[in-house]
XYZ file of C-alpha atoms in Angstrom:
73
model
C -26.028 24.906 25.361
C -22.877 27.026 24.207
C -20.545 23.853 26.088
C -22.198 21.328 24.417
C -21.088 22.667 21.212
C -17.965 23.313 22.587
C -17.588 19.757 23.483
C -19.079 18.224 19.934
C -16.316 20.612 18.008
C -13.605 19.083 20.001
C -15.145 15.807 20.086
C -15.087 16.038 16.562
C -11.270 17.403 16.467
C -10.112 14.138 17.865
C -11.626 12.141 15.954
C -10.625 13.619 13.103
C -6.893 13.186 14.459
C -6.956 10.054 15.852
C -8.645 8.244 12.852
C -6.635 5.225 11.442
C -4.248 5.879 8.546
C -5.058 3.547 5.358
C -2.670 1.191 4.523
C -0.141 2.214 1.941
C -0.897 0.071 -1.418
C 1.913 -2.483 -2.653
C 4.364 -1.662 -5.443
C 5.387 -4.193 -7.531
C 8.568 -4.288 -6.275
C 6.921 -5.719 -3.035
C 5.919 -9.080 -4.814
C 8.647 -11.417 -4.969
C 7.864 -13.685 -8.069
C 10.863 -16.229 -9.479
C 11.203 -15.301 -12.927
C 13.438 -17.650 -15.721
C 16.833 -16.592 -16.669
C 18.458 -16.563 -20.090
C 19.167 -20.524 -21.344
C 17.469 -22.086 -18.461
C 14.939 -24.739 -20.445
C 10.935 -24.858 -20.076
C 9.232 -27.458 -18.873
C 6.280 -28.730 -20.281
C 3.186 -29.997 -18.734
C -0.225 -31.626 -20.300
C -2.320 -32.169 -17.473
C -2.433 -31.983 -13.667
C 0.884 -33.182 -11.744
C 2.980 -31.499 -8.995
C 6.727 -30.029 -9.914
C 9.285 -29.765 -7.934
C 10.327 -26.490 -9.148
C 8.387 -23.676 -10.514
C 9.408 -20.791 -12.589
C 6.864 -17.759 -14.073
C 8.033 -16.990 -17.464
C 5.443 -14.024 -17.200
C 3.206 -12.298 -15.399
C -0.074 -10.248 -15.672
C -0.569 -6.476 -16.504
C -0.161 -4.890 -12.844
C -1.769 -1.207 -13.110
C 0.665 1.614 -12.295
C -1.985 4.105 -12.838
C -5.571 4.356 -10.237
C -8.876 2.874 -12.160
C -11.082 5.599 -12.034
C -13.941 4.281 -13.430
C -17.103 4.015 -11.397
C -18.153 0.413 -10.388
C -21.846 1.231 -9.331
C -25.116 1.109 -11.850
């Protein structure tokens, strides 16, 4: 009885150990979005149509601080 306990302790130990690490979460540096420089002129566009180049002249609110609100009811 004692060696099954032994066992389920060191069972338990490597599991523990040998768990996979969670990814790391992105930082906004890690997002590579083209952005407009100083003069460059806006295009604009009523409707749908393709574009042969694309520029962001801004971007959402990206959260540098954890939400730590509860999502359940």
């Amino acid at each position: 009885m004692i060696w099954n306990i032994i066992l389920l302790v060191i069972s338990a130990a490597l599991s523990f150990a040998n768990r996979p690490k969670p990814p790391a979460p992105a930082k906004l540096s890690d997002f590579h979005l083209p952005q407009i420089t100083e003069g460059t002129p806006q295009q604009v566009v009523f409707g749908d149509c393709w574009l042969a180049d694309w520029m962001i002249l801004g971007y959402g609110n990206y959260r540098t601080r954890p939400i730590k609100a509860s999502g359940g009811k």
